Amino acid sequence: MKRLFFLLAVVMAMVLFLFVAGCERLSSKSTAELLNEGVKLAAGGKWNKAHKYAEAAVKRESNNQYTQLFFAFTCEHTGKNAQALAAAESAAELAPGNFTVKYTLGRLYAQQGKTQDAVKPLMEAFNLKPTDPFNILLLAEVYRRMNASSLAINYYNQLVRNHAEFMSDKNNAAWVWNQLAVIYTGLDSIRNAASCFRQAYTLAPEKPYVVINFAVFMDRIQRRDRAVTFYQKYLELTANDVEFAEKHELIRKRLGTPVSQ
């Protein structure tokens, strides 16, 4: 959510520039005014209304990076994934040197399962702004999905080493340590995996994803007693979540306890 407000603020800054530069030549319903109203609606969570403004703006100026970028945001938040991606691609063609545009394109590729396509715009974004932690995180995630373990570890470690503010958020830090632990587990680097899992669990002992991954790790290294403890805790944490029912069944079978509890 914080990242969304940041991106909307970037669009707003672009709108202000556009307004100053173009208000004299545009009609009373200028592109800048459409974007300005749309951004305000989006910031208030009124994405369907914001989309109408964005659509009007992009129809008026389809060769404008700002209209395409905001149109991409509103499409994304109104379930129009294909249109969102197409708009982000158009914005990237119009603004090859814009970090926010490149990051957004890479993020949308990643969200829509186009993992390999995400690499190029995310790397371009990294070259434009190598200190942005969200882009670094997304690069790490993309490389992890591609099983490029050394690259994924490199970018996760950049967050650990160089981004104290980002890592000061316990949710961010727990996620990074968990992801490192999962990668190290897959590489059979048991000591590193154990260290990273301990970091993640210390930060977020009530996060189900941390608990279940730690349980599986303990099972893998034949620490059955510890695995059982974490499996049971996971069942307690997610007891009321219907979407976890299938996983509950598998865990109870693993524990040798009755399935219907």
Coordinates of C-alpha atoms in Angstrom, one line a residue:
M1 CA 0.0 0.0 0.0
K2 CA 2.8 2.4 0.8
R3 CA 4.4 1.6 -2.6
L4 CA 1.0 2.4 -4.3
F5 CA 0.8 5.8 -2.7
F6 CA 4.4 6.5 -3.7
L7 CA 3.6 5.6 -7.4
L8 CA 0.5 7.8 -7.3
A9 CA 2.6 10.6 -5.9
V10 CA 5.0 10.2 -8.8
V11 CA 2.1 10.4 -11.3
M12 CA 0.8 13.5 -9.5
A13 CA 4.2 15.2 -9.8
M14 CA 4.1 14.3 -13.5
V15 CA 0.6 15.8 -13.8
L16 CA 1.7 19.0 -12.2
F17 CA 4.5 19.3 -14.7
L18 CA 2.2 18.5 -17.6
F19 CA -0.4 21.1 -16.4
V20 CA 2.1 23.9 -16.2
A21 CA 3.6 23.0 -19.5
G22 CA 0.3 22.5 -21.4
C23 CA -2.6 24.4 -19.7
E24 CA -2.4 27.2 -22.3
R25 CA -2.9 24.9 -25.3
L26 CA -5.4 22.5 -23.8
S27 CA -9.2 22.9 -23.5
S28 CA -10.9 23.5 -20.2
K29 CA -11.1 19.7 -19.8
S30 CA -7.3 19.3 -20.2
T31 CA -5.4 16.1 -20.0
A32 CA -3.7 17.4 -16.9
E33 CA -7.0 18.1 -15.2
L34 CA -8.3 14.6 -16.2
L35 CA -5.2 13.0 -14.7
N36 CA -5.4 15.3 -11.6
E37 CA -9.0 14.3 -10.8
G38 CA -8.2 10.6 -11.6
V39 CA -5.2 10.5 -9.3
K40 CA -7.3 12.0 -6.5
L41 CA -10.0 9.3 -7.0
A42 CA -7.4 6.6 -7.1
A43 CA -5.8 7.8 -3.9
G44 CA -9.3 7.5 -2.3
G45 CA -9.7 4.0 -3.5
K46 CA -12.3 4.9 -6.2
W47 CA -10.6 3.0 -8.9
N48 CA -13.6 2.5 -11.2
K49 CA -14.2 6.2 -11.4
A50 CA -10.5 6.9 -11.7
H51 CA -10.4 4.5 -14.6
K52 CA -12.9 6.6 -16.5
Y53 CA -10.7 9.7 -16.2
A54 CA -7.6 7.7 -17.2
E55 CA -9.4 6.3 -20.2
A56 CA -10.5 9.8 -21.3
A57 CA -7.0 11.1 -20.9
V58 CA -5.3 8.2 -22.8
K59 CA -7.8 8.5 -25.6
R60 CA -7.0 12.2 -25.9
E61 CA -3.2 11.7 -25.7
S62 CA -2.2 8.1 -26.4
N63 CA 1.4 9.2 -27.1
N64 CA 1.8 10.6 -23.6
Q65 CA 3.8 8.5 -21.1
Y66 CA 1.8 9.9 -18.1
T67 CA -1.6 9.1 -19.5
Q68 CA -0.4 5.6 -20.5
L69 CA 1.1 5.0 -17.0
F70 CA -1.9 6.1 -15.1
F71 CA -4.2 4.1 -17.4
A72 CA -2.1 1.1 -16.7
F73 CA -2.6 1.6 -12.9
T74 CA -6.3 2.0 -13.2
C75 CA -6.6 -1.0 -15.5
E76 CA -4.6 -3.1 -13.0
H77 CA -6.9 -2.1 -10.1
T78 CA -10.1 -2.8 -12.1
G79 CA -9.1 -6.3 -13.2
K80 CA -8.2 -5.4 -16.8
N81 CA -4.8 -7.1 -16.8
A82 CA -4.2 -7.3 -20.5
Q83 CA -5.0 -3.6 -20.9
A84 CA -2.8 -2.7 -18.0
L85 CA 0.2 -4.5 -19.5
A86 CA -0.4 -3.0 -22.9
A87 CA -0.5 0.5 -21.5
A88 CA 2.7 -0.1 -19.5
E89 CA 4.4 -1.4 -22.6
S90 CA 3.3 1.8 -24.5
A91 CA 4.5 4.0 -21.6
A92 CA 7.9 2.2 -21.7
E93 CA 8.3 2.8 -25.4
L94 CA 7.5 6.5 -24.9
A95 CA 9.7 6.9 -21.8
P96 CA 12.7 4.5 -22.0
G97 CA 14.5 6.5 -19.3
N98 CA 11.7 6.7 -16.7
F99 CA 12.3 4.5 -13.7
T100 CA 8.7 4.4 -12.6
V101 CA 7.5 3.3 -16.0
K102 CA 10.2 0.5 -16.3
Y103 CA 9.5 -0.7 -12.7
T104 CA 5.7 -0.8 -13.4
L105 CA 6.2 -2.8 -16.6
G106 CA 8.5 -5.3 -14.9
R107 CA 6.1 -5.6 -12.0
L108 CA 3.1 -6.2 -14.2
Y109 CA 5.0 -8.8 -16.2
A110 CA 5.9 -10.6 -13.0
Q111 CA 2.4 -10.4 -11.6
Q112 CA 1.0 -11.9 -14.8
G113 CA 3.4 -14.8 -14.8
K114 CA 5.6 -13.5 -17.6
T115 CA 8.7 -14.0 -15.5
Q116 CA 11.4 -13.9 -18.2
D117 CA 9.8 -10.8 -19.8
A118 CA 10.0 -9.1 -16.4
V119 CA 13.8 -9.2 -16.3
K120 CA 14.7 -6.7 -19.0
P121 CA 12.5 -3.8 -17.7
L122 CA 13.5 -4.5 -14.1
M123 CA 17.2 -4.5 -14.9
E124 CA 16.7 -1.2 -16.9
A125 CA 14.9 0.2 -13.8
F126 CA 17.8 -1.0 -11.6
N127 CA 20.3 0.8 -13.9
L128 CA 18.2 4.0 -13.7
K129 CA 17.8 3.8 -9.9
P130 CA 20.0 1.1 -8.3
T131 CA 19.0 2.1 -4.8
D132 CA 15.3 1.4 -5.0
P133 CA 14.5 -1.5 -2.6
F134 CA 11.2 -2.5 -4.1
N135 CA 12.8 -3.0 -7.5
I136 CA 15.6 -4.9 -6.0
L137 CA 13.1 -7.2 -4.2
L138 CA 11.2 -7.8 -7.4
L139 CA 14.4 -8.7 -9.2
A140 CA 15.3 -11.2 -6.5
E141 CA 11.8 -12.7 -6.7
V142 CA 11.9 -13.0 -10.5
Y143 CA 15.4 -14.6 -10.4
R144 CA 14.2 -17.0 -7.7
R145 CA 11.2 -18.1 -9.9
M146 CA 13.7 -18.7 -12.7
N147 CA 15.9 -20.9 -10.4
A148 CA 18.7 -18.4 -10.9
S149 CA 19.7 -18.9 -7.3
S150 CA 23.0 -17.0 -7.2
L151 CA 21.4 -13.9 -8.8
A152 CA 18.4 -14.1 -6.4
I153 CA 20.7 -14.4 -3.4
N154 CA 22.7 -11.5 -4.6
Y155 CA 19.7 -9.2 -4.8
Y156 CA 18.1 -10.4 -1.5
N157 CA 21.5 -9.8 0.2
Q158 CA 21.7 -6.3 -1.3
L159 CA 18.5 -5.5 0.7
V160 CA 20.1 -7.0 3.9
R161 CA 23.4 -5.2 3.5
N162 CA 22.4 -1.8 2.1
H163 CA 18.7 -1.1 2.9
A164 CA 18.4 -0.7 6.6
E165 CA 15.2 1.3 6.4
F166 CA 13.5 -1.3 4.2
M167 CA 14.7 -4.1 6.5
S168 CA 13.5 -2.2 9.6
D169 CA 10.0 -3.2 8.6
K170 CA 9.6 -6.6 10.2
N171 CA 7.3 -7.8 7.4
N172 CA 9.8 -6.9 4.8
A173 CA 12.7 -8.4 6.7
A174 CA 10.9 -11.6 7.5
W175 CA 10.0 -12.1 3.9
V176 CA 13.6 -11.6 2.7
W177 CA 15.1 -13.9 5.3
N178 CA 12.4 -16.5 4.5
Q179 CA 13.1 -16.4 0.8
L180 CA 16.9 -16.7 1.4
A181 CA 16.2 -19.7 3.6
V182 CA 14.1 -21.4 1.0
I183 CA 16.8 -20.9 -1.7
Y184 CA 19.5 -22.2 0.6
T185 CA 17.4 -25.2 1.5
G186 CA 17.1 -26.0 -2.2
L187 CA 20.8 -25.7 -2.6
D188 CA 21.4 -28.0 0.4
S189 CA 23.2 -25.2 2.2
I190 CA 21.8 -26.3 5.5
R191 CA 23.7 -24.0 7.8
N192 CA 22.8 -20.9 5.8
A193 CA 19.2 -22.0 5.5
A194 CA 18.9 -22.6 9.3
S195 CA 20.4 -19.2 10.0
C196 CA 18.0 -17.4 7.7
F197 CA 15.0 -19.3 9.0
R198 CA 15.9 -18.3 12.5
Q199 CA 16.1 -14.7 11.5
A200 CA 12.7 -14.9 9.8
Y201 CA 11.1 -16.7 12.7
T202 CA 12.5 -14.3 15.2
L203 CA 10.9 -11.4 13.3
A204 CA 7.6 -13.0 12.4
P205 CA 6.8 -16.1 14.6
E206 CA 3.1 -15.7 13.8
K207 CA 3.4 -15.6 10.0
P208 CA 2.0 -18.9 8.6
Y209 CA 4.4 -18.9 5.7
V210 CA 7.4 -18.6 7.9
V211 CA 6.1 -21.3 10.3
I212 CA 5.3 -23.9 7.6
N213 CA 8.6 -23.4 5.7
F214 CA 10.5 -23.8 9.0
A215 CA 8.5 -27.0 9.7
V216 CA 9.3 -28.4 6.3
F217 CA 13.0 -27.5 6.7
M218 CA 13.1 -29.2 10.1
D219 CA 11.5 -32.3 8.6
R220 CA 14.0 -32.3 5.8
I221 CA 17.0 -32.3 8.2
Q222 CA 15.3 -35.0 10.3
R223 CA 14.6 -32.8 13.3
R224 CA 11.3 -34.5 13.7
D225 CA 10.5 -33.1 17.2
R226 CA 11.0 -29.5 16.0
A227 CA 9.1 -30.2 12.8
V228 CA 6.1 -31.4 14.7
T229 CA 6.1 -28.3 16.9
F230 CA 6.1 -26.0 13.9
Y231 CA 3.5 -28.1 12.0
Q232 CA 1.2 -27.9 15.0
K233 CA 1.7 -24.2 15.3
Y234 CA 0.9 -23.7 11.7
L235 CA -2.4 -25.7 12.1
E236 CA -3.3 -23.5 15.1
L237 CA -2.5 -20.2 13.2
T238 CA -4.5 -21.2 10.1
A239 CA -7.3 -23.2 11.9
N240 CA -10.1 -20.9 10.7
D241 CA -8.8 -20.4 7.2
V242 CA -10.9 -22.5 4.8
E243 CA -8.5 -22.0 1.9
F244 CA -5.8 -24.0 3.9
A245 CA -8.0 -27.1 4.3
E246 CA -6.1 -29.2 1.8
K247 CA -2.8 -28.3 3.3
H248 CA -4.2 -29.1 6.8
E249 CA -5.1 -32.5 5.6
L250 CA -1.6 -33.2 4.2
I251 CA 0.0 -32.0 7.5
R252 CA -2.2 -34.1 9.7
K253 CA -1.4 -37.2 7.6
R254 CA 2.2 -36.3 8.0
L255 CA 1.7 -36.0 11.8
G256 CA -0.3 -39.2 11.9
T257 CA -3.3 -37.4 13.5
P258 CA -6.9 -37.7 12.4
V259 CA -7.8 -35.7 9.3
S260 CA -11.2 -34.4 10.5
Q261 CA -10.4 -32.2 13.5

